[in-house]
Amino acid sequence: MFQSRKETVYVVLAGIFITNAIVAELIGGKLIDVGPAVMSIGILPWPIVFVTTDLINEYFGEKGVRRLSIITAGLIAYTFLVLFLAMKIPSTDISTVTTGQFNAVFGQSQLIIIGSITAFLVSQLIDVSIFHFFKRRTGDKKIWLRSTGSTVISQLFDSFIVLGIAFWLPGIIDSKTFLLSAMTGYSVKLAIAVLMTPMIYLGHNLIDKYIAKDGK
């Protein structure tokens, strides 16, 4: 049993955060067309990651987010290790999923794995620093400013790092495609962050009411 409702909130938010971060990595190998640019489908779970990151930042501070980010990066690496081992074991003849199909879906290159983990850690650590920079100056006011402001800066690094390491450095995409795709992905993430702002306020309201019951 948890000793307080606040501990329960942390565990729930951490679970949601880790789940969506790992899912984003698992599906991230699929690229989609967004106008003239390409973008990873791994962006789908990130709105939830944005919201949970900001809520953990708000209620559990820099240490809470930093610790969780490092743990999540370790779990992502563990996930890829398990997938690597699974790909080395051939499927049986009666399996509905062949070895080739399995490897085609989960066999992301080493550079994609390195790029995604590096981008995740760098962007999360930047996010928490910027978030608390704004919070120290605004106190409990202007939640939207620290939430959106931290995302504006951290996701710029995320968008360029993952594409740079995974696709540009090995020569899979040229510099023009790299810049266009990175900026497109960044623009989409910014739009999502702005649209998700009401969810931050809703989450605040629900958590405040839930935690307040501890004192009753």
Coordinates of N, CA and C in Angstrom, one line a residue:
M1 N 0.8 -1.2 0.0 CA 0.0 0.0 0.0 C 0.9 1.3 0.0
F2 N 0.4 2.3 -0.7 CA 1.2 3.5 -0.7 C 0.8 4.3 0.5
Q3 N 1.8 5.1 1.0 CA 1.6 5.8 2.3 C 0.8 7.1 2.1
S4 N 0.7 7.6 0.9 CA 0.0 8.8 0.6 C -0.6 8.8 -0.8
R5 N -1.6 9.6 -1.0 CA -2.2 9.8 -2.4 C -1.1 10.3 -3.3
K6 N -0.2 11.2 -2.8 CA 0.8 11.8 -3.7 C 1.7 10.7 -4.3
E7 N 2.0 9.7 -3.4 CA 2.8 8.6 -3.9 C 2.1 7.8 -5.0
T8 N 0.8 7.6 -4.8 CA 0.0 7.0 -5.8 C 0.0 7.7 -7.2
V9 N -0.1 9.0 -7.1 CA -0.1 9.9 -8.3 C 1.2 9.7 -9.0
Y10 N 2.4 9.7 -8.3 CA 3.7 9.5 -8.9 C 3.8 8.2 -9.6
V11 N 3.3 7.1 -9.0 CA 3.4 5.8 -9.6 C 2.5 5.7 -10.9
V12 N 1.3 6.3 -10.8 CA 0.4 6.3 -12.0 C 1.0 7.1 -13.1
L13 N 1.5 8.3 -12.8 CA 2.1 9.2 -13.9 C 3.4 8.5 -14.4
A14 N 4.2 7.9 -13.6 CA 5.4 7.3 -14.0 C 5.1 6.1 -15.0
G15 N 4.0 5.3 -14.6 CA 3.6 4.2 -15.4 C 3.1 4.6 -16.8
I16 N 2.3 5.7 -16.8 CA 1.8 6.3 -18.1 C 3.0 6.8 -18.9
F17 N 3.9 7.5 -18.3 CA 5.1 8.1 -19.0 C 6.0 7.0 -19.6
I18 N 6.3 6.0 -18.8 CA 7.2 4.9 -19.3 C 6.6 4.1 -20.4
T19 N 5.3 3.8 -20.3 CA 4.6 3.0 -21.3 C 4.6 3.7 -22.6
N20 N 4.2 5.0 -22.6 CA 4.1 5.8 -23.9 C 5.5 6.0 -24.5
A21 N 6.5 6.2 -23.6 CA 7.9 6.4 -24.2 C 8.4 5.2 -24.9
I22 N 8.1 4.0 -24.3 CA 8.6 2.7 -24.9 C 7.8 2.4 -26.2
V23 N 6.5 2.7 -26.1 CA 5.6 2.4 -27.3 C 6.1 3.3 -28.5
A24 N 6.5 4.6 -28.2 CA 7.0 5.5 -29.2 C 8.2 5.0 -29.8
E25 N 9.1 4.3 -29.0 CA 10.3 3.8 -29.6 C 10.0 2.5 -30.4
L26 N 9.1 1.7 -30.0 CA 8.8 0.5 -30.7 C 8.2 0.8 -32.1
I27 N 7.4 1.8 -32.2 CA 6.7 2.1 -33.5 C 7.5 3.2 -34.3
G28 N 8.6 3.7 -33.7 CA 9.3 4.8 -34.3 C 10.0 4.5 -35.7
G29 N 10.2 3.3 -36.0 CA 10.8 2.9 -37.3 C 10.0 3.2 -38.5
K30 N 8.7 3.4 -38.3 CA 7.8 3.6 -39.4 C 7.8 5.1 -39.8
L31 N 8.1 5.5 -41.0 CA 8.1 6.9 -41.4 C 6.9 7.1 -42.2
I32 N 6.3 8.3 -42.1 CA 5.1 8.7 -42.8 C 5.4 10.0 -43.5
D33 N 4.6 10.3 -44.6 CA 4.7 11.5 -45.3 C 3.9 12.6 -44.7
V34 N 4.5 13.8 -44.4 CA 3.8 14.9 -43.9 C 4.1 16.1 -44.9
G35 N 3.3 16.2 -45.9 CA 3.6 17.1 -47.0 C 4.8 16.6 -47.7
P36 N 5.8 17.5 -48.0 CA 7.0 17.1 -48.7 C 8.0 16.5 -47.8
A37 N 7.8 16.4 -46.5 CA 8.7 15.9 -45.5 C 8.3 14.5 -45.0
V38 N 9.2 13.8 -44.3 CA 8.9 12.6 -43.7 C 9.0 12.7 -42.2
M39 N 8.2 11.9 -41.4 CA 8.2 12.0 -40.0 C 7.9 10.6 -39.4
S40 N 8.5 10.4 -38.2 CA 8.3 9.1 -37.6 C 6.9 9.0 -37.0
I41 N 6.2 7.8 -37.1 CA 4.9 7.6 -36.5 C 5.0 7.5 -35.0
G42 N 6.2 7.5 -34.5 CA 6.5 7.4 -33.1 C 6.0 8.7 -32.4
I43 N 5.6 9.7 -33.1 CA 5.1 10.9 -32.5 C 3.8 10.7 -31.9
L44 N 3.0 9.7 -32.3 CA 1.7 9.5 -31.8 C 1.5 9.5 -30.2
P45 N 2.4 8.8 -29.5 CA 2.2 8.7 -28.0 C 2.8 10.0 -27.3
W46 N 3.5 10.8 -28.1 CA 4.2 11.9 -27.4 C 3.3 13.0 -26.7
P47 N 2.1 13.2 -27.2 CA 1.3 14.2 -26.4 C 1.1 13.7 -25.0
I48 N 0.9 12.4 -24.8 CA 0.8 11.9 -23.4 C 2.1 12.1 -22.6
V49 N 3.2 11.9 -23.3 CA 4.5 12.1 -22.6 C 4.7 13.5 -22.2
F50 N 4.2 14.5 -23.1 CA 4.3 15.9 -22.8 C 3.5 16.2 -21.5
V51 N 2.3 15.7 -21.5 CA 1.4 16.0 -20.3 C 2.0 15.4 -19.0
T52 N 2.4 14.1 -19.1 CA 2.9 13.5 -17.8 C 4.2 14.1 -17.4
T53 N 5.1 14.5 -18.3 CA 6.3 15.1 -18.0 C 6.1 16.4 -17.2
D54 N 5.1 17.2 -17.7 CA 4.8 18.5 -17.1 C 4.2 18.3 -15.7
L55 N 3.3 17.3 -15.6 CA 2.7 17.1 -14.3 C 3.7 16.5 -13.3
I56 N 4.6 15.7 -13.7 CA 5.6 15.2 -12.8 C 6.5 16.3 -12.4
N57 N 6.9 17.2 -13.3 CA 7.7 18.3 -13.1 C 7.0 19.2 -12.0
E58 N 5.8 19.4 -12.1 CA 5.0 20.3 -11.3 C 4.9 19.8 -9.8
Y59 N 4.7 18.5 -9.7 CA 4.4 18.0 -8.3 C 5.6 17.3 -7.7
F60 N 6.6 16.9 -8.5 CA 7.7 16.1 -7.9 C 9.1 16.7 -8.2
G61 N 9.1 17.8 -8.9 CA 10.3 18.5 -9.1 C 11.3 18.0 -10.1
E62 N 12.5 18.6 -10.1 CA 13.5 18.2 -11.1 C 14.0 16.8 -10.8
K63 N 14.2 16.4 -9.5 CA 14.7 15.1 -9.2 C 13.8 14.0 -9.7
G64 N 12.5 14.3 -9.5 CA 11.5 13.3 -9.9 C 11.5 13.0 -11.4
V65 N 11.7 14.0 -12.2 CA 11.7 13.9 -13.7 C 13.1 13.3 -14.1
R66 N 14.2 13.8 -13.5 CA 15.5 13.3 -13.9 C 15.6 11.8 -13.6
R67 N 15.2 11.4 -12.4 CA 15.3 10.0 -12.0 C 14.4 9.1 -13.0
L68 N 13.2 9.6 -13.2 CA 12.3 8.8 -14.1 C 12.8 8.7 -15.5
S69 N 13.4 9.8 -16.0 CA 14.0 9.8 -17.4 C 15.1 8.9 -17.5
I70 N 16.0 8.8 -16.5 CA 17.1 7.9 -16.6 C 16.6 6.4 -16.5
I71 N 15.7 6.2 -15.6 CA 15.1 4.8 -15.5 C 14.4 4.4 -16.8
T72 N 13.7 5.4 -17.5 CA 13.0 5.1 -18.7 C 14.0 4.8 -19.8
A73 N 15.1 5.5 -19.9 CA 16.1 5.3 -20.9 C 16.7 3.9 -20.7
G74 N 16.9 3.5 -19.5 CA 17.4 2.2 -19.2 C 16.4 1.1 -19.6
L75 N 15.1 1.3 -19.4 CA 14.1 0.4 -19.8 C 13.9 0.3 -21.3
I76 N 14.1 1.4 -22.0 CA 14.1 1.4 -23.5 C 15.2 0.6 -24.0
A77 N 16.4 0.7 -23.4 CA 17.6 -0.1 -23.8 C 17.3 -1.5 -23.6
Y78 N 16.7 -1.8 -22.4 CA 16.4 -3.2 -22.1 C 15.4 -3.8 -23.1
T79 N 14.4 -3.0 -23.5 CA 13.4 -3.4 -24.5 C 14.1 -3.8 -25.8
F80 N 15.0 -3.0 -26.2 CA 15.7 -3.3 -27.5 C 16.6 -4.5 -27.3
L81 N 17.2 -4.7 -26.1 CA 18.0 -5.9 -25.9 C 17.2 -7.2 -26.0
V82 N 16.0 -7.2 -25.4 CA 15.1 -8.3 -25.5 C 14.7 -8.6 -26.9
L83 N 14.3 -7.5 -27.7 CA 14.0 -7.6 -29.1 C 15.1 -8.2 -29.9
F84 N 16.4 -7.8 -29.6 CA 17.5 -8.3 -30.3 C 17.7 -9.8 -30.1
L85 N 17.5 -10.2 -28.8 CA 17.6 -11.7 -28.5 C 16.5 -12.4 -29.2
A86 N 15.2 -11.8 -29.2 CA 14.1 -12.5 -29.8 C 14.3 -12.6 -31.3
M87 N 14.9 -11.7 -32.0 CA 15.2 -11.8 -33.4 C 16.2 -12.9 -33.8
K88 N 17.0 -13.2 -32.8 CA 18.0 -14.2 -33.1 C 17.5 -15.7 -33.0
I89 N 16.3 -15.8 -32.4 CA 15.6 -17.1 -32.3 C 14.7 -17.3 -33.4
P90 N 14.9 -18.3 -34.3 CA 14.0 -18.5 -35.5 C 12.6 -18.9 -35.1
S91 N 11.6 -18.5 -35.9 CA 10.3 -18.9 -35.6 C 10.0 -20.4 -36.1
T92 N 9.0 -21.0 -35.6 CA 8.7 -22.4 -36.0 C 7.8 -22.3 -37.3
D93 N 7.7 -23.4 -38.0 CA 7.0 -23.4 -39.3 C 5.5 -23.0 -39.1
I94 N 4.9 -23.3 -38.0 CA 3.5 -23.0 -37.8 C 3.2 -21.6 -37.2
S95 N 4.3 -20.9 -37.0 CA 4.1 -19.5 -36.5 C 3.4 -18.6 -37.5
T96 N 2.4 -17.8 -37.0 CA 1.7 -16.9 -38.0 C 2.6 -15.7 -38.3
V97 N 3.7 -15.5 -37.6 CA 4.6 -14.4 -37.8 C 6.0 -15.1 -38.1
T98 N 6.5 -14.9 -39.3 CA 7.7 -15.4 -39.7 C 8.9 -14.6 -39.1
T99 N 10.1 -15.3 -39.1 CA 11.3 -14.6 -38.6 C 11.5 -13.3 -39.4
G100 N 11.4 -13.3 -40.7 CA 11.6 -12.2 -41.6 C 10.6 -11.0 -41.3
Q101 N 9.3 -11.4 -41.1 CA 8.3 -10.4 -40.7 C 8.6 -9.7 -39.4
F102 N 9.0 -10.6 -38.4 CA 9.3 -10.1 -37.1 C 10.5 -9.1 -37.1
N103 N 11.5 -9.6 -37.8 CA 12.7 -8.8 -37.8 C 12.5 -7.5 -38.6
A104 N 11.6 -7.5 -39.6 CA 11.3 -6.3 -40.4 C 10.7 -5.2 -39.6
V105 N 9.8 -5.7 -38.6 CA 9.1 -4.7 -37.8 C 9.9 -4.2 -36.6
F106 N 10.6 -5.1 -36.0 CA 11.4 -4.8 -34.7 C 12.9 -4.6 -34.9
G107 N 13.4 -4.9 -36.1 CA 14.8 -4.8 -36.4 C 15.3 -3.4 -36.7
Q108 N 15.1 -2.5 -35.8 CA 15.6 -1.1 -36.0 C 17.2 -1.2 -36.0
S109 N 17.8 -0.3 -36.8 CA 19.3 -0.3 -36.8 C 19.8 0.2 -35.5
Q110 N 21.1 -0.1 -35.2 CA 21.7 0.4 -34.0 C 21.7 1.9 -33.9
L111 N 21.9 2.6 -35.0 CA 21.9 4.1 -35.0 C 20.6 4.7 -34.6
I112 N 19.5 4.0 -35.1 CA 18.1 4.5 -34.7 C 18.0 4.3 -33.2
I113 N 18.4 3.2 -32.6 CA 18.3 3.0 -31.2 C 19.1 4.0 -30.4
I114 N 20.4 4.2 -30.8 CA 21.3 5.2 -30.2 C 20.7 6.6 -30.3
G115 N 20.2 6.9 -31.5 CA 19.6 8.2 -31.7 C 18.4 8.5 -30.9
S116 N 17.5 7.5 -30.8 CA 16.3 7.7 -30.1 C 16.5 7.8 -28.6
I117 N 17.4 7.0 -28.0 CA 17.7 7.1 -26.6 C 18.4 8.4 -26.2
T118 N 19.4 8.8 -27.1 CA 20.1 10.0 -26.9 C 19.2 11.2 -26.9
A119 N 18.3 11.2 -27.9 CA 17.4 12.3 -28.1 C 16.4 12.4 -26.9
F120 N 16.0 11.2 -26.5 CA 15.0 11.2 -25.3 C 15.7 11.8 -24.1
L121 N 16.9 11.3 -23.7 CA 17.5 11.8 -22.5 C 17.9 13.2 -22.6
V122 N 18.5 13.7 -23.7 CA 18.8 15.1 -23.8 C 17.6 16.0 -23.7
S123 N 16.6 15.7 -24.5 CA 15.4 16.5 -24.5 C 14.7 16.5 -23.1
Q124 N 14.7 15.4 -22.4 CA 14.0 15.4 -21.1 C 14.8 16.2 -20.1
L125 N 16.1 16.1 -20.1 CA 16.9 16.8 -19.2 C 16.9 18.4 -19.4
I126 N 16.8 18.7 -20.7 CA 16.6 20.1 -21.1 C 15.3 20.6 -20.6
D127 N 14.3 19.8 -20.9 CA 12.9 20.1 -20.5 C 12.7 20.5 -19.1
V128 N 13.3 19.6 -18.2 CA 13.1 19.8 -16.8 C 13.9 21.1 -16.3
S129 N 15.0 21.4 -16.9 CA 15.8 22.6 -16.6 C 15.0 23.8 -16.9
I130 N 14.5 23.9 -18.2 CA 13.7 25.0 -18.6 C 12.4 25.2 -17.8
F131 N 11.8 24.1 -17.6 CA 10.5 24.1 -16.8 C 10.7 24.8 -15.5
H132 N 11.8 24.4 -14.8 CA 12.0 25.0 -13.4 C 12.6 26.4 -13.5
F133 N 13.2 26.7 -14.6 CA 13.7 28.1 -14.8 C 12.5 29.0 -14.8
F134 N 11.5 28.6 -15.5 CA 10.3 29.5 -15.6 C 9.5 29.4 -14.3
K135 N 9.5 28.2 -13.6 CA 8.7 28.1 -12.4 C 9.3 29.0 -11.3
R136 N 10.6 29.0 -11.2 CA 11.3 29.8 -10.2 C 10.9 31.3 -10.3
R137 N 10.5 31.7 -11.5 CA 10.2 33.1 -11.8 C 8.7 33.4 -11.8
T138 N 7.9 32.4 -11.9 CA 6.5 32.6 -12.0 C 5.7 32.0 -10.8
G139 N 6.4 31.2 -10.0 CA 5.7 30.5 -8.9 C 4.7 29.6 -9.4
D140 N 3.5 29.6 -8.8 CA 2.5 28.7 -9.2 C 1.6 29.3 -10.3
K141 N 1.9 30.4 -10.8 CA 1.2 31.1 -11.9 C 1.7 30.7 -13.2
K142 N 1.0 31.0 -14.3 CA 1.4 30.8 -15.7 C 1.9 29.4 -15.9
I143 N 1.1 28.4 -15.6 CA 1.4 27.0 -15.9 C 1.7 26.8 -17.4
W144 N 0.9 27.5 -18.2 CA 1.0 27.4 -19.7 C 2.4 27.8 -20.2
L145 N 3.0 28.8 -19.5 CA 4.3 29.3 -19.9 C 5.4 28.3 -19.7
R146 N 5.5 27.7 -18.5 CA 6.6 26.8 -18.3 C 6.3 25.5 -19.0
S147 N 5.1 25.1 -19.2 CA 4.7 23.9 -19.9 C 5.1 24.0 -21.4
T148 N 4.6 25.0 -22.1 CA 4.9 25.2 -23.5 C 6.3 25.7 -23.7
G149 N 6.8 26.5 -22.9 CA 8.2 27.1 -23.0 C 9.3 26.0 -22.9
S150 N 9.1 25.0 -22.0 CA 10.1 23.9 -21.9 C 10.0 23.0 -23.1
T151 N 8.8 22.8 -23.6 CA 8.6 22.0 -24.8 C 9.2 22.6 -26.1
V152 N 9.0 23.9 -26.2 CA 9.6 24.6 -27.4 C 11.1 24.4 -27.5
I153 N 11.8 24.5 -26.4 CA 13.2 24.3 -26.5 C 13.7 22.9 -26.5
S154 N 13.1 22.0 -25.7 CA 13.6 20.6 -25.6 C 13.3 19.9 -26.8
Q155 N 12.1 20.1 -27.5 CA 11.8 19.3 -28.6 C 12.5 19.8 -29.9
L156 N 13.1 20.9 -29.9 CA 14.0 21.4 -30.9 C 15.2 20.4 -31.0
F157 N 15.8 20.2 -29.8 CA 16.9 19.3 -29.7 C 16.5 17.8 -30.1
D158 N 15.4 17.4 -29.6 CA 14.9 16.0 -29.8 C 14.7 15.8 -31.3
S159 N 14.1 16.7 -32.0 CA 13.8 16.5 -33.4 C 15.0 16.4 -34.3
F160 N 16.1 17.2 -34.0 CA 17.3 17.2 -34.8 C 18.2 16.0 -34.4
I161 N 18.3 15.7 -33.1 CA 19.2 14.6 -32.6 C 18.8 13.3 -33.2
V162 N 17.6 12.9 -33.1 CA 17.2 11.5 -33.5 C 17.3 11.4 -35.0
L163 N 16.9 12.3 -35.8 CA 17.0 12.2 -37.2 C 18.5 12.3 -37.7
G164 N 19.2 13.2 -37.0 CA 20.6 13.4 -37.3 C 21.4 12.1 -37.1
I165 N 21.3 11.5 -36.0 CA 22.1 10.3 -35.7 C 21.6 9.1 -36.5
A166 N 20.2 8.9 -36.6 CA 19.7 7.7 -37.2 C 19.6 7.7 -38.7
F167 N 19.5 8.9 -39.3 CA 19.3 8.9 -40.8 C 20.2 9.8 -41.5
W168 N 20.6 11.0 -40.9 CA 21.5 11.9 -41.7 C 23.0 11.4 -41.6
L169 N 23.5 11.1 -40.4 CA 24.9 10.7 -40.3 C 25.2 9.5 -41.2
P170 N 24.4 8.4 -41.2 CA 24.7 7.3 -42.1 C 24.4 7.5 -43.6
G171 N 23.9 8.7 -43.9 CA 23.7 9.0 -45.3 C 22.4 8.5 -45.9
I172 N 21.4 8.1 -45.0 CA 20.1 7.6 -45.5 C 19.3 8.8 -46.1
I173 N 19.4 9.9 -45.5 CA 18.8 11.1 -46.0 C 19.8 12.2 -46.2
D174 N 19.6 13.1 -47.2 CA 20.5 14.2 -47.4 C 20.2 15.4 -46.5
S175 N 21.1 16.4 -46.5 CA 21.0 17.5 -45.6 C 19.6 18.3 -45.8
K176 N 19.2 18.5 -47.0 CA 18.0 19.2 -47.3 C 16.8 18.4 -46.7
T177 N 16.7 17.1 -46.9 CA 15.6 16.3 -46.3 C 15.7 16.3 -44.8
F178 N 16.9 16.2 -44.3 CA 17.1 16.2 -42.8 C 16.5 17.5 -42.2
L179 N 16.9 18.6 -42.7 CA 16.5 19.9 -42.2 C 14.9 20.1 -42.3
L180 N 14.4 19.7 -43.5 CA 13.0 19.8 -43.7 C 12.2 18.9 -42.8
S181 N 12.6 17.7 -42.7 CA 11.9 16.7 -41.8 C 12.0 17.0 -40.4
A182 N 13.2 17.5 -39.9 CA 13.4 17.9 -38.5 C 12.5 19.0 -38.1
M183 N 12.4 20.0 -39.0 CA 11.6 21.2 -38.7 C 10.1 20.9 -38.8
T184 N 9.7 19.9 -39.7 CA 8.3 19.5 -39.8 C 7.9 18.8 -38.5
G185 N 8.8 17.9 -38.1 CA 8.5 17.1 -36.8 C 8.4 18.1 -35.6
Y186 N 9.3 19.1 -35.6 CA 9.4 20.0 -34.5 C 8.1 20.9 -34.5
S187 N 7.6 21.3 -35.7 CA 6.4 22.1 -35.8 C 5.2 21.3 -35.4
V188 N 5.1 20.1 -35.7 CA 4.0 19.2 -35.3 C 4.0 19.1 -33.8
K189 N 5.2 18.8 -33.2 CA 5.3 18.7 -31.7 C 4.9 20.0 -31.0
L190 N 5.2 21.1 -31.6 CA 4.8 22.4 -31.0 C 3.3 22.6 -31.0
A191 N 2.7 22.2 -32.2 CA 1.3 22.4 -32.3 C 0.6 21.5 -31.3
I192 N 1.1 20.2 -31.1 CA 0.5 19.3 -30.2 C 0.7 19.9 -28.8
A193 N 1.8 20.4 -28.4 CA 2.1 21.0 -27.1 C 1.1 22.1 -26.8
V194 N 0.8 22.9 -27.7 CA -0.2 24.0 -27.5 C -1.6 23.5 -27.3
L195 N -1.9 22.5 -28.2 CA -3.3 21.9 -28.1 C -3.5 21.1 -26.8
M196 N -2.4 20.6 -26.3 CA -2.5 19.8 -25.0 C -2.5 20.6 -23.8
T197 N -2.3 22.0 -23.9 CA -2.3 22.8 -22.7 C -3.5 22.7 -21.8
P198 N -4.7 22.6 -22.3 CA -5.9 22.4 -21.5 C -5.8 21.2 -20.7
M199 N -5.1 20.1 -21.2 CA -5.0 18.9 -20.5 C -4.1 19.0 -19.3
I200 N -3.1 19.9 -19.4 CA -2.3 20.2 -18.2 C -3.1 20.8 -17.1
Y201 N -3.9 21.7 -17.4 CA -4.8 22.4 -16.4 C -5.8 21.4 -15.8
L202 N -6.3 20.5 -16.7 CA -7.3 19.5 -16.2 C -6.5 18.6 -15.2
G203 N -5.3 18.1 -15.6 CA -4.6 17.2 -14.8 C -4.2 17.8 -13.4
H204 N -3.9 19.1 -13.5 CA -3.6 19.9 -12.2 C -4.8 19.8 -11.3
N205 N -5.9 20.1 -11.9 CA -7.2 20.2 -11.1 C -7.5 18.9 -10.4
L206 N -7.4 17.8 -11.2 CA -7.8 16.5 -10.7 C -6.8 16.0 -9.6
I207 N -5.5 16.3 -9.9 CA -4.5 15.9 -8.9 C -4.6 16.7 -7.6
D208 N -4.8 18.0 -7.7 CA -5.0 18.8 -6.5 C -6.2 18.3 -5.7
K209 N -7.3 18.0 -6.3 CA -8.4 17.5 -5.6 C -8.2 16.1 -4.9
Y210 N -7.4 15.3 -5.7 CA -7.1 13.9 -5.2 C -6.2 14.0 -4.0
I211 N -5.1 14.8 -4.1 CA -4.1 14.9 -3.0 C -4.7 15.6 -1.8
A212 N -5.6 16.5 -2.0 CA -6.2 17.2 -0.9 C -6.9 16.3 0.1
K213 N -7.4 15.2 -0.4 CA -8.1 14.2 0.4 C -7.2 13.6 1.5
D214 N -5.9 13.7 1.3 CA -5.0 13.1 2.3 C -5.1 13.8 3.6
G215 N -5.4 15.1 3.6 CA -5.5 15.9 4.8 C -6.9 15.8 5.5
K216 N -7.8 15.1 4.9 CA -9.1 15.0 5.5 C -9.2 13.8 6.5

